[in-house]
mmCIF file of C-alpha atoms in Angstrom:
data_model
loop_
_atom_site.group_PDB
_atom_site.id
_atom_site.type_symbol
_atom_site.label_atom_id
_atom_site.label_comp_id
_atom_site.label_asym_id
_atom_site.label_seq_id
_atom_site.Cartn_x
_atom_site.Cartn_y
_atom_site.Cartn_z
ATOM 1 C CA UNK G 1 -115.915 56.342 -68.933
ATOM 2 C CA UNK G 2 -114.747 59.657 -67.501
ATOM 3 C CA UNK G 3 -117.353 60.863 -64.993
ATOM 4 C CA UNK G 4 -119.873 58.888 -62.955
ATOM 5 C CA UNK G 5 -122.605 59.975 -60.612
ATOM 6 C CA UNK G 6 -123.248 58.680 -57.100
ATOM 7 C CA UNK G 7 -126.689 59.127 -55.565
ATOM 8 C CA UNK G 8 -126.383 58.102 -51.935
ATOM 9 C CA UNK G 9 -129.036 57.442 -49.315
ATOM 10 C CA UNK G 10 -128.592 59.378 -46.046
ATOM 11 C CA UNK G 11 -127.519 56.261 -44.187
ATOM 12 C CA UNK G 12 -124.115 55.687 -42.493
ATOM 13 C CA UNK G 13 -123.560 52.330 -44.194
ATOM 14 C CA UNK G 14 -124.459 53.662 -47.641
ATOM 15 C CA UNK G 15 -122.291 56.758 -47.121
ATOM 16 C CA UNK G 16 -119.279 54.658 -46.020
ATOM 17 C CA UNK G 17 -119.604 52.417 -49.082
ATOM 18 C CA UNK G 18 -119.994 55.468 -51.317
ATOM 19 C CA UNK G 19 -116.751 56.880 -49.876
ATOM 20 C CA UNK G 20 -114.946 53.638 -50.713
ATOM 21 C CA UNK G 21 -116.434 53.535 -54.216
ATOM 22 C CA UNK G 22 -115.536 57.173 -54.890
ATOM 23 C CA UNK G 23 -111.935 56.545 -53.842
ATOM 24 C CA UNK G 24 -111.773 53.403 -56.009
ATOM 25 C CA UNK G 25 -113.089 55.296 -59.049
ATOM 26 C CA UNK G 26 -110.795 58.297 -58.604
ATOM 27 C CA UNK G 27 -107.762 56.016 -58.288
ATOM 28 C CA UNK G 28 -108.640 54.798 -61.787
ATOM 29 C CA UNK G 29 -108.978 58.258 -63.259
ATOM 30 C CA UNK G 30 -112.780 58.351 -63.167
ATOM 31 C CA UNK G 31 -114.401 61.615 -62.116
ATOM 32 C CA UNK G 32 -117.214 61.512 -59.581
ATOM 33 C CA UNK G 33 -120.279 63.727 -59.082
ATOM 34 C CA UNK G 34 -121.994 62.946 -55.799
ATOM 35 C CA UNK G 35 -125.372 63.943 -54.413
ATOM 36 C CA UNK G 36 -128.029 62.945 -51.906
ATOM 37 C CA UNK G 37 -131.659 62.348 -52.936
ATOM 38 C CA UNK G 38 -132.580 65.671 -51.307
ATOM 39 C CA UNK G 39 -130.197 67.950 -53.229
ATOM 40 C CA UNK G 40 -131.801 69.681 -56.188
ATOM 41 C CA UNK G 41 -129.038 70.318 -58.736
ATOM 42 C CA UNK G 42 -130.004 68.777 -62.126
ATOM 43 C CA UNK G 43 -127.911 65.954 -63.557
ATOM 44 C CA UNK G 44 -125.340 66.642 -66.262
ATOM 45 C CA UNK G 45 -125.526 64.948 -69.650
ATOM 46 C CA UNK G 46 -121.760 64.387 -69.315
ATOM 47 C CA UNK G 47 -122.280 61.590 -66.774
ATOM 48 C CA UNK G 48 -121.425 58.140 -68.133
ATOM 49 C CA UNK G 49 -123.595 56.354 -65.588
ATOM 50 C CA UNK G 50 -125.102 56.730 -62.119
ATOM 51 C CA UNK G 51 -124.638 54.431 -59.133
ATOM 52 C CA UNK G 52 -127.578 54.560 -56.723
ATOM 53 C CA UNK G 53 -126.694 53.435 -53.196
ATOM 54 C CA UNK G 54 -129.940 52.983 -51.295
ATOM 55 C CA UNK G 55 -133.376 51.416 -51.555
ATOM 56 C CA UNK G 56 -136.092 51.772 -54.142
ATOM 57 C CA UNK G 57 -137.023 55.247 -52.903
ATOM 58 C CA UNK G 58 -133.469 56.442 -53.521
ATOM 59 C CA UNK G 59 -133.538 54.903 -57.003
ATOM 60 C CA UNK G 60 -136.793 56.693 -57.829
ATOM 61 C CA UNK G 61 -135.264 59.973 -56.620
ATOM 62 C CA UNK G 62 -132.249 59.366 -58.849
ATOM 63 C CA UNK G 63 -134.498 58.689 -61.847
ATOM 64 C CA UNK G 64 -136.232 62.031 -61.220
ATOM 65 C CA UNK G 65 -132.808 63.710 -60.933
ATOM 66 C CA UNK G 66 -131.736 62.320 -64.329
ATOM 67 C CA UNK G 67 -134.982 63.446 -65.948
ATOM 68 C CA UNK G 68 -135.010 62.955 -69.727
ATOM 69 C CA UNK G 69 -131.261 62.291 -70.020
ATOM 70 C CA UNK G 70 -130.231 58.877 -71.368
ATOM 71 C CA UNK G 71 -127.812 58.119 -68.524
ATOM 72 C CA UNK G 72 -127.553 54.440 -67.517
ATOM 73 C CA UNK G 73 -128.333 53.693 -63.863
ATOM 74 C CA UNK G 74 -127.494 50.863 -61.490
ATOM 75 C CA UNK G 75 -129.012 50.327 -58.072
ATOM 76 C CA UNK G 76 -127.005 48.982 -55.119
ATOM 77 C CA UNK G 77 -129.317 47.712 -52.392
ATOM 78 C CA UNK G 78 -129.134 49.371 -48.983
ATOM 79 C CA UNK G 79 -132.887 49.494 -48.336
ATOM 80 C CA UNK G 80 -135.484 46.969 -47.212
ATOM 81 C CA UNK G 81 -136.869 45.598 -50.492
ATOM 82 C CA UNK G 82 -134.753 46.726 -53.425
ATOM 83 C CA UNK G 83 -136.724 45.507 -56.450
ATOM 84 C CA UNK G 84 -134.933 48.191 -58.460
ATOM 85 C CA UNK G 85 -131.453 47.211 -57.274
ATOM 86 C CA UNK G 86 -129.240 45.238 -59.643
ATOM 87 C CA UNK G 87 -126.854 44.054 -56.934
ATOM 88 C CA UNK G 88 -126.055 44.313 -53.207
ATOM 89 C CA UNK G 89 -123.449 46.198 -51.202
ATOM 90 C CA UNK G 90 -121.049 43.235 -50.911
ATOM 91 C CA UNK G 91 -120.686 43.196 -54.703
ATOM 92 C CA UNK G 92 -120.304 46.953 -55.124
ATOM 93 C CA UNK G 93 -116.661 47.026 -56.263
ATOM 94 C CA UNK G 94 -117.162 43.949 -58.443
ATOM 95 C CA UNK G 95 -120.064 45.721 -60.158
ATOM 96 C CA UNK G 96 -117.961 48.861 -60.584
ATOM 97 C CA UNK G 97 -115.191 46.825 -62.240
ATOM 98 C CA UNK G 98 -117.653 45.439 -64.772
ATOM 99 C CA UNK G 99 -119.127 48.868 -65.506
ATOM 100 C CA UNK G 100 -115.753 50.592 -65.897
ATOM 101 C CA UNK G 101 -114.762 47.747 -68.232
ATOM 102 C CA UNK G 102 -117.973 48.081 -70.261
ATOM 103 C CA UNK G 103 -119.097 44.568 -69.308
ATOM 104 C CA UNK G 104 -122.825 45.174 -69.023
ATOM 105 C CA UNK G 105 -126.006 45.575 -71.050
ATOM 106 C CA UNK G 106 -128.845 48.111 -70.943
ATOM 107 C CA UNK G 107 -132.509 47.365 -70.341
ATOM 108 C CA UNK G 108 -134.943 50.182 -71.048
ATOM 109 C CA UNK G 109 -137.730 50.638 -68.493
ATOM 110 C CA UNK G 110 -140.849 52.513 -69.561
ATOM 111 C CA UNK G 111 -141.871 55.624 -67.684
ATOM 112 C CA UNK G 112 -145.238 57.349 -67.596
ATOM 113 C CA UNK G 113 -145.879 61.001 -68.318
ATOM 114 C CA UNK G 114 -148.455 62.506 -65.978
ATOM 115 C CA UNK G 115 -150.270 65.748 -66.757
ATOM 116 C CA UNK G 116 -152.799 67.361 -64.425
ATOM 117 C CA UNK G 117 -155.119 69.867 -66.115
ATOM 118 C CA UNK G 118 -157.498 72.142 -64.205
ATOM 119 C CA UNK G 119 -160.177 74.038 -66.119
ATOM 120 C CA UNK G 120 -158.234 73.525 -69.358
ATOM 121 C CA UNK G 121 -154.906 74.803 -67.977
ATOM 122 C CA UNK G 122 -151.945 72.513 -67.361
ATOM 123 C CA UNK G 123 -150.700 72.788 -63.787
ATOM 124 C CA UNK G 124 -148.478 69.691 -63.407
ATOM 125 C CA UNK G 125 -146.344 67.714 -65.867
ATOM 126 C CA UNK G 126 -144.049 65.029 -64.486
ATOM 127 C CA UNK G 127 -142.663 61.587 -65.319
ATOM 128 C CA UNK G 128 -142.755 58.518 -63.082
ATOM 129 C CA UNK G 129 -140.951 55.194 -63.200
ATOM 130 C CA UNK G 130 -143.189 53.214 -60.831
ATOM 131 C CA UNK G 131 -146.706 54.530 -60.476
ATOM 132 C CA UNK G 132 -149.345 57.211 -60.216
ATOM 133 C CA UNK G 133 -151.707 56.813 -57.270
ATOM 134 C CA UNK G 134 -155.031 58.572 -56.728
ATOM 135 C CA UNK G 135 -156.310 57.963 -53.219
ATOM 136 C CA UNK G 136 -158.399 59.466 -50.491
ATOM 137 C CA UNK G 137 -157.336 60.732 -47.097
ATOM 138 C CA UNK G 138 -157.985 58.835 -43.882
ATOM 139 C CA UNK G 139 -161.266 60.606 -43.130
ATOM 140 C CA UNK G 140 -162.566 61.020 -46.675
ATOM 141 C CA UNK G 141 -165.468 59.034 -48.102
ATOM 142 C CA UNK G 142 -165.141 56.734 -51.097
ATOM 143 C CA UNK G 143 -163.296 58.138 -54.084
ATOM 144 C CA UNK G 144 -165.272 57.880 -57.346
ATOM 145 C CA UNK G 145 -162.677 57.900 -60.127
ATOM 146 C CA UNK G 146 -163.963 58.116 -63.684
ATOM 147 C CA UNK G 147 -161.605 56.430 -66.170
ATOM 148 C CA UNK G 148 -161.437 56.797 -69.953
ATOM 149 C CA UNK G 149 -159.070 55.021 -72.358
ATOM 150 C CA UNK G 150 -158.199 56.739 -75.650
ATOM 151 C CA UNK G 151 -161.173 59.062 -75.276
ATOM 152 C CA UNK G 152 -163.701 56.292 -74.552
ATOM 153 C CA UNK G 153 -165.329 55.943 -71.149
ATOM 154 C CA UNK G 154 -164.220 52.748 -69.360
ATOM 155 C CA UNK G 155 -165.792 52.749 -65.889
ATOM 156 C CA UNK G 156 -166.007 54.634 -62.609
ATOM 157 C CA UNK G 157 -163.972 53.118 -59.796
ATOM 158 C CA UNK G 158 -165.580 53.563 -56.354
ATOM 159 C CA UNK G 159 -163.161 52.718 -53.562
ATOM 160 C CA UNK G 160 -160.110 53.934 -51.704
ATOM 161 C CA UNK G 161 -158.299 54.854 -54.903
ATOM 162 C CA UNK G 162 -156.609 53.724 -58.116
ATOM 163 C CA UNK G 163 -153.011 52.862 -59.031
ATOM 164 C CA UNK G 164 -151.652 53.302 -62.559
ATOM 165 C CA UNK G 165 -148.320 51.526 -62.816
ATOM 166 C CA UNK G 166 -145.605 50.627 -65.286
ATOM 167 C CA UNK G 167 -144.313 47.038 -65.502
ATOM 168 C CA UNK G 168 -141.473 48.188 -63.228
ATOM 169 C CA UNK G 169 -144.015 49.514 -60.728
ATOM 170 C CA UNK G 170 -146.104 46.347 -60.880
ATOM 171 C CA UNK G 171 -143.991 44.910 -58.022
ATOM 172 C CA UNK G 172 -144.570 47.972 -55.819
ATOM 173 C CA UNK G 173 -147.870 49.351 -54.442
ATOM 174 C CA UNK G 174 -149.870 47.750 -57.256
ATOM 175 C CA UNK G 175 -148.721 44.278 -56.180
ATOM 176 C CA UNK G 176 -149.707 44.988 -52.566
ATOM 177 C CA UNK G 177 -153.175 46.029 -53.805
ATOM 178 C CA UNK G 178 -153.647 42.731 -55.670
ATOM 179 C CA UNK G 179 -152.333 43.721 -59.101
ATOM 180 C CA UNK G 180 -150.412 41.378 -61.431
ATOM 181 C CA UNK G 181 -146.645 41.176 -61.808
ATOM 182 C CA UNK G 182 -145.688 42.368 -65.299
ATOM 183 C CA UNK G 183 -142.276 41.532 -66.769
ATOM 184 C CA UNK G 184 -140.338 44.749 -67.565
ATOM 185 C CA UNK G 185 -140.191 43.914 -71.280
ATOM 186 C CA UNK G 186 -143.996 43.577 -71.560
ATOM 187 C CA UNK G 187 -145.419 46.699 -73.175
ATOM 188 C CA UNK G 188 -148.348 47.457 -70.895
ATOM 189 C CA UNK G 189 -149.793 49.742 -68.238
ATOM 190 C CA UNK G 190 -151.614 48.361 -65.190
ATOM 191 C CA UNK G 191 -154.747 49.876 -63.609
ATOM 192 C CA UNK G 192 -155.221 48.469 -60.092
ATOM 193 C CA UNK G 193 -158.128 49.606 -57.885
ATOM 194 C CA UNK G 194 -157.423 50.066 -54.166
ATOM 195 C CA UNK G 195 -160.041 48.337 -51.981
ATOM 196 C CA UNK G 196 -162.780 48.658 -54.652
ATOM 197 C CA UNK G 197 -166.337 49.021 -53.363
ATOM 198 C CA UNK G 198 -167.540 47.088 -56.410
ATOM 199 C CA UNK G 199 -165.904 43.661 -56.325
ATOM 200 C CA UNK G 200 -166.100 43.293 -60.120
ATOM 201 C CA UNK G 201 -163.594 46.167 -60.487
ATOM 202 C CA UNK G 202 -160.454 44.102 -61.034
ATOM 203 C CA UNK G 203 -156.908 44.987 -62.159
ATOM 204 C CA UNK G 204 -156.643 45.716 -65.877
ATOM 205 C CA UNK G 205 -153.637 45.733 -68.214
ATOM 206 C CA UNK G 206 -153.850 48.054 -71.232
ATOM 207 C CA UNK G 207 -151.347 48.610 -74.083
ATOM 208 C CA UNK G 208 -148.498 51.043 -73.523
ATOM 209 C CA UNK G 209 -149.967 53.162 -76.340
ATOM 210 C CA UNK G 210 -153.104 53.862 -74.269
ATOM 211 C CA UNK G 211 -153.935 57.391 -73.163
ATOM 212 C CA UNK G 212 -155.627 57.211 -69.770
ATOM 213 C CA UNK G 213 -157.756 60.094 -68.496
ATOM 214 C CA UNK G 214 -158.954 60.162 -64.899
ATOM 215 C CA UNK G 215 -161.303 62.567 -63.151
ATOM 216 C CA UNK G 216 -163.431 62.596 -60.016
ATOM 217 C CA UNK G 217 -167.071 61.724 -60.705
ATOM 218 C CA UNK G 218 -168.434 63.196 -57.480
ATOM 219 C CA UNK G 219 -167.503 66.338 -55.602
ATOM 220 C CA UNK G 220 -164.607 65.049 -53.531
ATOM 221 C CA UNK G 221 -162.755 66.064 -50.425
ATOM 222 C CA UNK G 222 -159.175 65.209 -49.486
ATOM 223 C CA UNK G 223 -158.145 63.383 -52.696
ATOM 224 C CA UNK G 224 -154.466 63.272 -53.688
ATOM 225 C CA UNK G 225 -152.433 62.296 -56.725
ATOM 226 C CA UNK G 226 -149.057 60.873 -55.693
ATOM 227 C CA UNK G 227 -146.221 60.471 -58.198
ATOM 228 C CA UNK G 228 -143.754 57.654 -57.463
ATOM 229 C CA UNK G 229 -144.547 58.107 -53.781
ATOM 230 C CA UNK G 230 -142.427 61.272 -53.779
ATOM 231 C CA UNK G 231 -144.585 64.149 -54.954
ATOM 232 C CA UNK G 232 -148.232 64.798 -54.125
ATOM 233 C CA UNK G 233 -150.919 67.092 -55.540
ATOM 234 C CA UNK G 234 -154.427 67.618 -54.218
ATOM 235 C CA UNK G 235 -157.143 67.395 -56.898
ATOM 236 C CA UNK G 236 -160.858 68.078 -57.110
ATOM 237 C CA UNK G 237 -163.682 67.638 -59.628
ATOM 238 C CA UNK G 238 -162.222 70.355 -61.894
ATOM 239 C CA UNK G 239 -159.010 68.384 -62.494
ATOM 240 C CA UNK G 240 -158.230 65.829 -65.198
ATOM 241 C CA UNK G 241 -155.243 63.507 -64.766
ATOM 242 C CA UNK G 242 -153.801 62.377 -68.115
ATOM 243 C CA UNK G 243 -151.398 59.421 -68.114
ATOM 244 C CA UNK G 244 -149.506 58.100 -71.139
ATOM 245 C CA UNK G 245 -146.190 56.539 -72.038
ATOM 246 C CA UNK G 246 -143.316 58.987 -71.558
ATOM 247 C CA UNK G 247 -140.976 59.570 -74.511
ATOM 248 C CA UNK G 248 -137.816 58.875 -72.471
ATOM 249 C CA UNK G 249 -137.353 55.525 -70.665
ATOM 250 C CA UNK G 250 -134.935 54.829 -67.832
ATOM 251 C CA UNK G 251 -131.813 52.953 -68.964
ATOM 252 C CA UNK G 252 -131.041 50.338 -66.314
ATOM 253 C CA UNK G 253 -127.688 48.577 -66.237
ATOM 254 C CA UNK G 254 -127.865 44.768 -66.263
ATOM 255 C CA UNK G 255 -124.734 42.913 -65.129
ATOM 256 C CA UNK G 256 -123.647 39.550 -66.574
ATOM 257 C CA UNK G 257 -125.435 36.591 -64.999
ATOM 258 C CA UNK G 258 -128.305 38.625 -63.529
ATOM 259 C CA UNK G 259 -131.769 37.199 -64.274
ATOM 260 C CA UNK G 260 -135.052 38.980 -63.606
ATOM 261 C CA UNK G 261 -136.846 35.846 -62.427
ATOM 262 C CA UNK G 262 -134.073 34.995 -59.947
ATOM 263 C CA UNK G 263 -134.424 38.459 -58.433
ATOM 264 C CA UNK G 264 -138.203 38.101 -58.371
ATOM 265 C CA UNK G 265 -138.045 34.735 -56.604
ATOM 266 C CA UNK G 266 -135.589 36.054 -54.027
ATOM 267 C CA UNK G 267 -137.537 39.227 -53.256
ATOM 268 C CA UNK G 268 -140.889 37.437 -52.996
ATOM 269 C CA UNK G 269 -139.369 34.467 -51.153
ATOM 270 C CA UNK G 270 -140.854 31.911 -53.502
ATOM 271 C CA UNK G 271 -139.887 28.423 -52.391
ATOM 272 C CA UNK G 272 -139.632 25.064 -54.048
ATOM 273 C CA UNK G 273 -137.299 23.872 -56.749
ATOM 274 C CA UNK G 274 -137.326 22.104 -60.097
ATOM 275 C CA UNK G 275 -139.073 18.740 -60.109
#
């Protein structure tokens, strides 16, 4: 590997560890391209991999920075939750040794492509790793979100909003709203209503091949579409939000000995042991 990227959270501890990692890499002849989540220069296809030093928000920013490039990524936890992190700061150099030595595997994580069309004209096209959220503002009335799957009407969700998430995003906002946890290798998309007015509106898992179309059934006020919690767009009854599997997944680095269920148990603080 010749050049690696560092995406670093604006946090003194993360910055200090990034400095140490950059020095360690350069001493071994590895080039380094460094950025913060806020800087807007696009990633280069020449990068061998990207280290993300921060929390899940930093990782999502890094995924947006990479875009459609097939650059492997690894998250180093410096945030509060870190579901997307593969390891923690104390193991940073150990992880770097494995990656420089090629001692890792790749797990592909599905992304969603989101298109917002107004009056037949496309005005937004973006990809997300975690979720798409349609929700109302603090003073708005119920949102009435009409949902269709593959061109067939499904239902209208009355409530505070609707979350469309990937398996990766199933442990984020969707989980907090009562949605299921989906293993990253399960090929599905989760629809989770937020505080539904109709109690029979429950979370739904559809195949990853599904094309989901959402629109507002009643003339709304103060309704937003939020992409990965990082980009927001106001919509009204003239907009259609189209969500489908994106053609380019995120390539996440998996280190030897790391197990998804061990991470899940640790993050969710599940207790008990084998009988």
